[in-house]
Every structure is written in C-alpha cells, then in structure tokens.
C-alpha cells in the first residue's frame, strides 16, 4: 500500500523540516511513501529547504507555484499528481507521530474504510475529541458526529476523490475544508478511527508570528462563504434522498451548534453580524425541508425557526435564554423560553423543553437535636425562573419505594459555605427543614433524601448532594440506628437498623425515651 502525503507550504521555513522528518521517519518505510510539497509562493527560504529535501530523497516531489492565498489550490495540485492508494493532507507547521501511517494502514486492512482519521494532539491549541469519543472504531457517516472535525487533516482513498471529483474550492480562503469534507463524507463507504495513538500533531506555534485566518476580523460574507458552498455541494450530491437529507441534517447540526456560537461570540462589526445572519436566514429557508426539520432537537428547531422568521436580536435572546441559564418560564404547565419570538414558536409548534431544566439541591449543614434532624442547604434550577416555586422534603425507602413528605421553611439569603458557582445562579434559594424520624415508619432499610420543587404545576425532584465538611456519626433515635453515608454520586442517604435487644445501651436509651415522654 502506498501513501501520498500532500503538504501545502507557505512561509513554513521554521517548521517544514520537522514536518518532513516526521513523515520520512514513518515506520512503514520509504517504499510506501510519496511526499508532495506544493510551495504556494513562499517569501521566506521554504523553497530552498524543499529543494534540498527533493535532492536528497527521490520520493519527495516539489511544486513551486504562485501564491493562491489558501491551501486549496496546493492540495488540488497534490491530488492531481498523487500516485498513492491513499492521500493524507498535512499542513507544513504540523507533524505526525512516527507510527501514524502504520496504525492507519492497520485500520484500512481491517475495515476497508475510504477515510481514516488519526487521533489528534494539540500543541498550544485545542483539537477535536468528540469524533473519537462518540463513535465506534469504524462507522458510517450517517448518524455520526463526523462534521465536528471539519478540517482536511485526514487520510482519504485517492480513488474516492477522483471518482466523485472531490476537490477543494479555490475561490475563498476560510473554511475551504467543509465543502470538500461534505462531499467525501457523503460518498464514503465508512470512516475508521485510530483512537489509541497520537497520529497528527496540530500546532499553533506562537513563535512563527503569523495571524491565523480564523482569528482575523471578518466580513459577514467571508464568514458565511464556507456554509454557502457546503450547502450547495450537499444539494448537488448524487445520492438517494434519505442520505442527502441526513447529510443536510448533520451539517446543519454543526451550523446551529458551532457556527452560530462563533457568530454570536466572535469579534465582528454589528453590520457584519447582521449580514451573516441574513445569509444564514436565506439558507435556512432554502435548504431545510420538513423531513429534515423533524430530525432536530427542540433547541435546534427553535433556532431554525428564528433564522427563518426572526432577526439577529431574536437569535441572541434565545441563545442567552438557553445557554446562560434561567431563561425559561412555566406557562400553562409547559416550559417555554422567556424571549417573545422563541416562546411564540414553542407554543405554536408544541415544542417540548421538559427535559431541559435540571433541579439541583445540596446540604450545607446538618445537626441533631431533641431527636430531630435539622438540615440546611441550597437549591436551584438550571434554566427555569422559579420565583413561585413551593419546596417539599421527601424521604424515600429505597427497596419498597414508600415515601414521606415534610414541609420546607425558606430562609433569607445569608452566609453559607457552598460552591460560589451555585450562589451565582439566579434562581438559587436556601432551605431549612426539620426531620422527625419518628414519623418515618421503617425498622430497617436505606433512606434516600430528596428535595421537591413545584413550579406552576410542574414537579421536579433532586437528590441531596452532601457538601458539608464533616459527615455525621451514627445517630440513635427512637430505638433505631441511623448511619449517614455518601452515595457514589455524592448524595446523602441513611442506613437504618434496629438496636440489638440485648444491648445495655439499647435498654438505657429506651428508658431515657420513656422518661422524656413522661416529662412531656
């Protein structure tokens, strides 16, 4: 098996030698290698370095071209001149693990996959992880999250690229990988992963001093070029309708969760953000039909409808409602966003956010006095504005499922030893409860503790996380032994056991309890 390594080079004199040495040193050997270096009009001494390697190694081929402004044309030149079975796109400032190609070849021989993605390692930067964590070692593109790694640094079967004329667009310089990948992903038989070995080292060498295109100030048109091009590519795919709609869905899933986030948070002039929004709005109207729309989550459906019917401010309001927390309310026993257009969309289409909100409760202090347990703590809702909530305390016997409820006394906000992130939650509330285990009719078993919140007819339950610094010792109450412990999830529970009948301590406690009852 032969591998063609395609390297677009532009002013990479500081790094290209390390890159080339990492490829030349591959464990598969030189007979299986072909290195295609395309010099894209470098103004440093990259040309001299490349020519030196070409004179030293017969399998290193160098092409000197005028500057094109992006890696697209150099990569296309490499595809046209490659003679290997597979082609690997490597950038001149990155490098490979010494066994990278050997590990990838093993996956090809095992699965016959037309695309192989080797594990990335980041040098001064983050790298894609989700595709390795959420997919099997070999998987079909449809139903995967493969679009969450949208760069070209992958291994492709050369026949796949030539058969379907898969090339990089040369008329723009940011995100040119996405339309290329959309086509390759849609036509591939399967994708294989090398999960257990660092194949590709993605670098952000701050010494070089180049300003990355992804960090530059962009216009709205430049920002959306890759999206327009990728959706056009998908619309022209010669695949069955189901596969086309699934490809649309998977790419829009990326747009709604990655590209929109970038648009909202990236430094851009407001006019450019509005322009980008306007282009995305027209794309959502053109490229999302009802069959595709049904595949999306509740959040994504609202985002799509806002793109199709609203404006940039509507998008920003709902995004903040969803991601910053406490942006939802209860209306007619339904959880809806507080922002107007999003709420109107949810109510009109009956979109459910029931599973979105998380109710959380934690113990801050626990004391025993007069045969009662006194618990103080804090609770909050992750997304819901719960000003009108009513709180209850619930004890549940684990085996039988029997439950006991007790009222909660709210207390004013004051000093409390808790995680500061909890106290920042807009809906956080302190609670105070007195528990008399005499009301809990159980002789032996495990008691789990819950806090219950009712908000406008909707009920939420939360186990009590135990955050107090010291766990209580065993408690002897009403002829029973209560042993508090932390569960594996950090929650507070009690193991209940009857006292031994032959215990002198038991006899003493019984007498003491009778005496207390007489005094009452």
XYZ file of C-alpha atoms in Angstrom:
520
model
C 0.000 0.000 0.000
C 1.329 3.410 -0.948
C 0.598 6.725 0.785
C 0.791 10.163 -0.841
C 1.396 12.923 1.703
C 0.170 16.311 0.433
C 1.746 19.361 2.093
C 0.757 22.916 1.102
C 3.677 25.153 2.107
C 3.538 28.894 2.651
C 6.292 30.594 4.689
C 6.781 27.459 6.798
C 10.593 27.665 6.943
C 10.542 27.469 10.755
C 8.571 24.225 10.830
C 8.711 22.389 7.490
C 11.844 20.408 8.345
C 10.235 18.949 11.475
C 7.132 18.160 9.438
C 9.116 16.400 6.686
C 11.321 14.476 9.123
C 8.219 13.146 10.919
C 6.983 11.731 7.598
C 10.322 10.435 6.363
C 10.755 8.609 9.713
C 7.444 6.720 9.408
C 7.687 3.046 10.375
C 6.037 1.884 7.117
C 9.297 2.639 5.242
C 10.204 4.785 2.254
C 8.913 2.318 -0.368
C 5.366 3.043 0.790
C 5.809 6.837 0.758
C 5.327 9.696 -1.663
C 5.615 13.269 -0.351
C 4.109 16.042 -2.481
C 5.178 19.521 -1.297
C 3.413 22.411 -3.050
C 5.140 25.715 -2.359
C 2.417 28.366 -2.561
C 4.635 31.349 -3.343
C 6.558 31.457 -0.058
C 8.635 34.588 0.556
C 10.936 33.026 3.177
C 13.503 30.273 2.500
C 10.894 27.465 2.341
C 11.764 26.968 -1.366
C 15.416 26.211 -0.605
C 14.534 23.792 2.187
C 12.073 21.911 -0.048
C 14.560 21.698 -2.933
C 17.198 20.317 -0.552
C 14.880 17.501 0.590
C 13.858 16.758 -3.017
C 17.511 16.369 -3.989
C 18.149 14.070 -1.034
C 15.051 11.814 -1.260
C 13.644 10.516 -4.537
C 10.131 10.136 -3.078
C 9.930 13.857 -2.198
C 8.407 15.878 -5.045
C 8.256 19.685 -5.001
C 5.978 22.003 -6.981
C 6.665 25.745 -6.930
C 3.550 27.849 -7.595
C 2.463 31.475 -7.429
C 0.692 32.399 -4.213
C -3.005 31.496 -4.255
C -3.922 32.754 -0.783
C -5.201 29.454 0.648
C -4.250 25.756 0.916
C -6.952 24.765 -1.617
C -5.028 25.067 -4.872
C -1.859 23.416 -3.489
C -3.942 20.499 -2.208
C -5.714 20.150 -5.557
C -2.336 20.111 -7.332
C -1.257 17.321 -4.973
C -4.416 15.313 -5.731
C -3.765 15.666 -9.485
C -0.178 14.433 -9.147
C -0.602 11.771 -6.458
C 0.103 8.147 -7.357
C -0.635 6.514 -3.987
C -3.580 4.446 -2.860
C -4.418 6.959 -0.128
C -3.649 10.650 0.259
C -3.019 12.345 3.607
C -3.342 16.146 3.870
C -0.733 17.518 6.267
C -0.026 21.202 6.957
C 3.554 22.458 6.896
C 3.522 23.612 10.512
C 2.204 20.279 11.834
C 3.837 16.854 12.165
C 2.988 13.139 12.512
C 3.538 10.518 15.163
C 6.194 8.070 13.951
C 3.723 5.145 13.694
C 0.827 7.196 12.264
C 0.702 5.662 8.777
C 1.317 2.143 10.084
C -1.609 2.485 12.508
C -3.827 3.897 9.766
C -2.879 1.113 7.385
C -3.986 -1.409 10.002
C -7.467 0.159 10.027
C -7.651 0.098 6.223
C -6.682 -3.582 6.134
C -9.181 -4.401 8.876
C -12.194 -2.376 7.675
C -11.502 -1.283 4.088
C -12.550 2.269 5.011
C -12.083 5.046 2.464
C -11.451 7.687 5.148
C -9.246 7.252 8.216
C -8.955 9.819 10.993
C -5.957 9.506 13.288
C -6.096 10.834 16.822
C -5.106 14.489 17.101
C -2.808 16.016 19.687
C -2.775 19.765 20.207
C 0.369 21.872 20.646
C -0.660 25.268 22.111
C -4.208 24.700 20.870
C -7.300 22.553 21.321
C -8.131 19.677 18.972
C -11.266 17.700 18.022
C -12.113 14.983 20.549
C -15.826 14.226 20.133
C -15.499 12.146 16.961
C -13.181 9.716 18.792
C -15.313 9.576 21.931
C -18.765 9.072 20.418
C -18.121 6.687 17.508
C -17.005 3.097 17.083
C -13.590 2.347 15.592
C -15.329 2.007 12.212
C -18.625 3.785 11.495
C -20.926 5.089 8.781
C -21.025 8.843 8.291
C -24.843 8.923 8.515
C -25.842 9.209 12.157
C -22.365 10.207 13.322
C -20.873 13.477 14.530
C -18.085 13.416 11.935
C -18.772 17.042 10.941
C -17.425 18.076 14.336
C -13.997 17.569 12.846
C -14.228 19.699 9.705
C -10.554 20.035 8.785
C -8.769 18.263 5.936
C -6.071 16.596 8.067
C -7.297 13.078 7.342
C -6.432 10.114 5.146
C -8.581 9.668 2.003
C -8.685 6.928 -0.601
C -7.452 8.584 -3.785
C -9.944 6.693 -5.995
C -12.795 8.150 -3.898
C -11.643 11.715 -4.595
C -11.106 11.074 -8.309
C -14.298 9.079 -8.912
C -16.572 11.794 -7.483
C -14.381 14.771 -8.468
C -13.926 15.821 -4.852
C -11.740 18.943 -4.778
C -11.135 21.956 -2.562
C -12.862 25.216 -3.649
C -10.242 27.741 -4.745
C -12.372 30.913 -4.765
C -12.296 31.583 -0.997
C -9.721 31.138 1.750
C -11.529 30.349 5.028
C -13.264 27.064 5.792
C -12.468 25.557 2.384
C -12.260 22.146 4.105
C -16.003 21.975 4.838
C -17.411 21.591 1.284
C -14.608 19.122 0.488
C -15.451 17.033 3.548
C -19.208 17.165 2.976
C -18.778 15.514 -0.394
C -16.186 13.000 0.796
C -18.240 12.065 3.859
C -21.436 11.615 1.843
C -19.824 9.283 -0.714
C -17.548 7.249 1.535
C -18.301 3.633 2.434
C -17.116 4.066 6.034
C -14.828 6.061 8.314
C -12.206 4.412 10.522
C -10.578 5.890 13.609
C -7.185 5.446 15.221
C -8.147 6.159 18.821
C -5.201 4.799 20.764
C -2.229 6.511 19.117
C -1.443 10.222 18.514
C -1.197 10.297 14.723
C -1.403 14.008 13.961
C 0.078 16.887 15.974
C -1.824 20.110 15.283
C 0.301 23.092 16.259
C -0.178 26.754 16.941
C 3.450 27.852 17.036
C 3.343 31.329 18.543
C 6.983 31.922 17.586
C 6.130 31.979 13.896
C 4.016 35.076 14.431
C 1.533 34.531 11.627
C -2.052 35.674 12.201
C -4.378 32.719 11.649
C -7.224 33.308 9.195
C -9.679 32.052 11.801
C -8.586 34.871 14.158
C -8.813 37.741 11.664
C -11.652 40.275 11.598
C -14.129 39.007 9.000
C -16.959 40.409 6.947
C -20.352 38.693 7.068
C -19.881 37.403 3.510
C -16.444 35.897 4.209
C -17.771 34.300 7.409
C -20.595 32.521 5.543
C -18.752 31.583 2.326
C -17.921 28.077 3.552
C -21.518 27.489 4.659
C -22.992 28.644 1.345
C -20.508 26.482 -0.580
C -21.037 23.397 1.601
C -24.835 23.531 1.349
C -24.543 23.924 -2.429
C -22.321 20.835 -2.531
C -24.851 18.854 -0.476
C -27.735 19.953 -2.723
C -25.847 18.586 -5.752
C -24.977 15.199 -4.227
C -25.862 12.222 -6.422
C -27.115 10.044 -3.556
C -30.523 8.757 -2.514
C -32.860 11.291 -0.900
C -32.573 9.847 2.609
C -28.775 10.097 2.588
C -28.963 13.643 1.238
C -31.406 14.723 3.958
C -29.259 13.079 6.629
C -26.204 14.908 5.279
C -28.146 18.171 5.386
C -29.156 17.396 8.964
C -25.640 16.590 10.114
C -24.180 19.721 8.580
C -26.977 21.947 9.905
C -26.417 20.378 13.299
C -22.891 21.769 13.122
C -24.106 25.181 11.890
C -26.624 25.513 14.729
C -24.211 24.457 17.459
C -20.798 25.622 16.224
C -21.094 28.275 13.514
C -23.883 30.200 15.277
C -21.912 30.179 18.521
C -18.914 31.565 16.640
C -21.066 34.258 15.010
C -22.503 35.332 18.357
C -19.209 35.424 20.242
C -16.618 36.375 17.632
C -15.411 39.961 17.370
C -17.144 41.361 14.274
C -18.791 44.636 13.351
C -22.520 44.513 14.088
C -23.239 45.214 10.402
C -21.262 42.084 9.503
C -23.100 40.007 12.086
C -26.408 41.210 10.614
C -25.190 40.392 7.096
C -24.077 36.906 8.166
C -27.452 36.383 9.875
C -29.283 37.484 6.733
C -27.350 34.963 4.611
C -27.949 32.152 7.139
C -31.647 33.068 7.176
C -31.923 32.662 3.401
C -30.030 29.357 3.593
C -32.353 28.007 6.302
C -35.377 28.841 4.147
C -33.826 27.214 1.077
C -32.133 24.102 2.429
C -34.277 22.799 5.324
C -37.462 20.978 4.387
C -39.980 19.409 6.766
C -38.403 15.927 6.621
C -35.035 17.321 7.634
C -36.603 19.661 10.225
C -38.179 16.746 12.110
C -34.725 15.310 12.895
C -33.597 18.221 15.064
C -33.716 18.677 18.833
C -36.078 21.165 20.490
C -33.358 23.804 20.777
C -32.321 23.373 17.147
C -35.914 23.590 15.903
C -36.334 26.939 17.645
C -33.028 28.194 16.215
C -34.134 27.174 12.712
C -37.498 28.920 13.042
C -35.803 32.060 14.358
C -33.462 32.010 11.348
C -36.436 31.598 9.040
C -38.756 34.193 10.638
C -36.830 36.415 13.058
C -33.826 38.709 13.286
C -30.364 38.678 14.852
C -31.636 40.072 18.174
C -34.213 37.257 18.436
C -31.399 34.765 17.908
C -29.224 36.390 20.575
C -32.076 36.497 23.117
C -32.949 32.821 22.733
C -29.286 31.773 22.698
C -28.791 33.539 26.032
C -32.048 32.076 27.395
C -30.776 28.589 26.631
C -27.052 28.774 27.362
C -26.784 31.263 30.220
C -29.484 29.581 32.320
C -32.672 30.848 33.989
C -34.107 31.863 30.643
C -37.270 29.729 30.726
C -40.640 30.118 32.455
C -43.658 27.899 33.047
C -46.735 28.829 31.035
C -49.832 26.617 31.183
C -47.792 23.790 32.740
C -45.300 23.938 29.848
C -41.665 25.060 29.993
C -41.133 27.828 27.422
C -38.394 30.418 26.684
C -38.968 33.875 28.126
C -37.956 35.710 24.921
C -41.030 36.570 22.860
C -40.426 35.029 19.422
C -38.913 31.826 20.824
C -41.871 31.414 23.204
C -44.317 32.003 20.341
C -42.560 29.332 18.237
C -42.532 26.804 21.086
C -46.210 27.318 21.915
C -47.335 27.283 18.281
C -45.462 24.087 17.369
C -45.751 22.463 20.824
C -42.005 22.014 21.091
C -41.069 20.420 24.404
C -38.304 21.592 26.748
C -39.475 19.392 29.624
C -36.137 17.563 29.930
C -34.036 20.718 29.641
C -34.288 22.020 33.194
C -32.264 20.391 35.968
C -33.227 20.912 39.601
C -30.249 20.692 41.949
C -30.143 20.581 45.759
C -27.282 20.289 48.230
C -26.860 20.100 52.005
C -24.706 22.795 53.613
C -25.162 21.832 57.283
C -26.797 19.043 59.268
C -27.347 18.836 63.035
C -29.121 16.599 65.552
C -31.107 17.962 68.497
C -34.006 16.639 70.585
C -34.454 13.533 68.426
C -34.774 15.659 65.312
C -32.541 16.248 62.329
C -32.002 19.866 61.202
C -30.887 20.270 57.586
C -29.990 23.473 55.791
C -28.999 23.748 52.171
C -29.379 25.399 48.812
C -31.229 24.572 45.593
C -31.503 25.995 42.099
C -32.990 25.369 38.649
C -30.540 25.249 35.724
C -32.806 27.001 33.201
C -36.092 27.837 34.891
C -37.047 31.114 36.529
C -38.732 29.615 39.609
C -39.838 32.593 41.672
C -43.144 30.931 42.557
C -41.794 27.504 43.486
C -43.056 25.556 46.520
C -40.494 23.292 48.209
C -41.025 19.948 49.964
C -38.652 17.493 51.572
C -39.041 13.828 50.607
C -37.667 10.695 52.277
C -37.875 7.510 50.222
C -37.235 3.975 51.373
C -35.108 2.515 48.600
C -36.420 -1.060 48.444
C -40.153 -0.572 48.993
C -40.436 2.868 47.374
C -42.500 4.162 50.307
C -42.296 7.967 50.604
C -42.731 10.579 53.341
C -43.092 14.321 52.704
C -42.250 17.205 55.020
C -42.700 20.982 54.637
C -39.777 23.307 53.927
C -39.150 26.601 55.628
C -37.472 29.110 53.297
C -34.770 31.235 54.873
C -33.276 34.541 53.815
C -30.065 34.618 51.795
C -27.148 34.825 54.155
C -23.718 33.367 54.727
C -23.435 29.787 53.567
C -20.432 27.577 52.762
C -21.202 26.454 49.226
C -19.647 26.449 45.782
C -19.581 30.059 44.559
C -20.890 28.968 41.140
C -24.086 27.793 42.811
C -24.622 31.126 44.529
C -24.359 32.879 41.157
C -27.421 31.032 39.862
C -30.277 33.495 39.511
C -32.844 31.031 40.850
C -30.875 29.780 43.852
C -32.758 29.553 47.143
C -31.809 28.477 50.635
C -33.955 25.990 52.540
C -34.327 24.847 56.135
C -36.068 21.604 57.156
C -36.666 19.774 60.431
C -36.948 15.983 60.148
C -38.501 13.856 62.857
C -37.640 10.246 62.082
C -40.401 9.226 64.467
C -42.753 9.990 61.550
C -40.849 7.618 59.272
C -42.336 4.166 59.774
C -39.406 1.880 58.926
C -37.433 -0.559 61.065
C -34.646 -1.408 58.666
C -33.522 -0.299 55.209
C -31.968 2.597 53.289
C -33.480 6.070 53.217
C -32.706 8.396 50.324
C -33.254 12.134 50.771
C -34.798 14.397 48.121
C -35.841 17.993 47.675
C -39.028 18.512 45.649
C -39.880 21.726 43.803
C -43.301 22.508 42.359
C -43.439 25.365 39.864
C -46.779 26.280 38.301
C -47.969 22.658 38.306
C -44.678 21.033 37.214
C -42.796 18.910 39.771
C -39.012 18.492 39.928
C -37.060 16.119 42.194
C -33.422 16.284 43.252
C -31.292 14.065 45.442
C -29.454 15.975 48.175
C -25.762 16.319 47.409
C -23.768 16.349 50.645
C -21.317 19.260 50.685
C -20.867 19.706 54.443
C -17.247 19.290 55.537
C -17.879 16.579 58.166
C -20.261 13.631 57.817
C -22.350 12.908 60.908
C -21.636 9.928 63.115
C -24.282 7.304 63.743
C -27.482 8.740 65.220
C -29.577 6.858 67.793
C -33.215 7.966 67.566
C -36.367 6.161 68.678
C -34.714 2.770 69.193
C -33.115 2.813 65.761
C -29.631 3.434 64.492
C -29.336 5.897 61.564
C -25.971 5.788 59.772
C -25.492 8.626 57.261
C -23.298 7.979 54.232
C -22.389 9.490 50.893
C -23.528 7.519 47.858
C -21.184 7.009 44.904
C -22.788 10.125 43.378
C -22.097 12.219 46.482
C -25.681 12.239 47.778
C -26.873 11.906 51.380
C -28.560 8.662 52.456
C -29.186 6.836 55.758
C -28.869 3.160 56.622
C -31.472 2.296 59.237
C -31.020 -0.623 61.649
C -32.875 -1.586 64.851
C -30.813 -1.570 68.029
C -29.847 -5.024 69.375
C -32.318 -6.177 72.054
C -29.565 -7.457 74.348
C -27.666 -4.193 74.236
C -27.310 -2.407 77.554
C -27.143 0.827 75.609
C -30.450 -0.047 73.973
C -32.111 -0.604 77.364
C -30.701 2.654 78.646
C -31.968 4.585 75.598
C -35.435 3.055 75.877
C -35.638 4.118 79.499
C -34.419 7.596 78.607
C -37.016 7.969 75.861
C -39.820 6.848 78.216
C -38.651 9.400 80.784
C -38.694 12.153 78.143
C -42.198 11.192 77.086
C -43.457 11.291 80.681
C -41.972 14.757 81.179
C -43.765 15.977 78.066
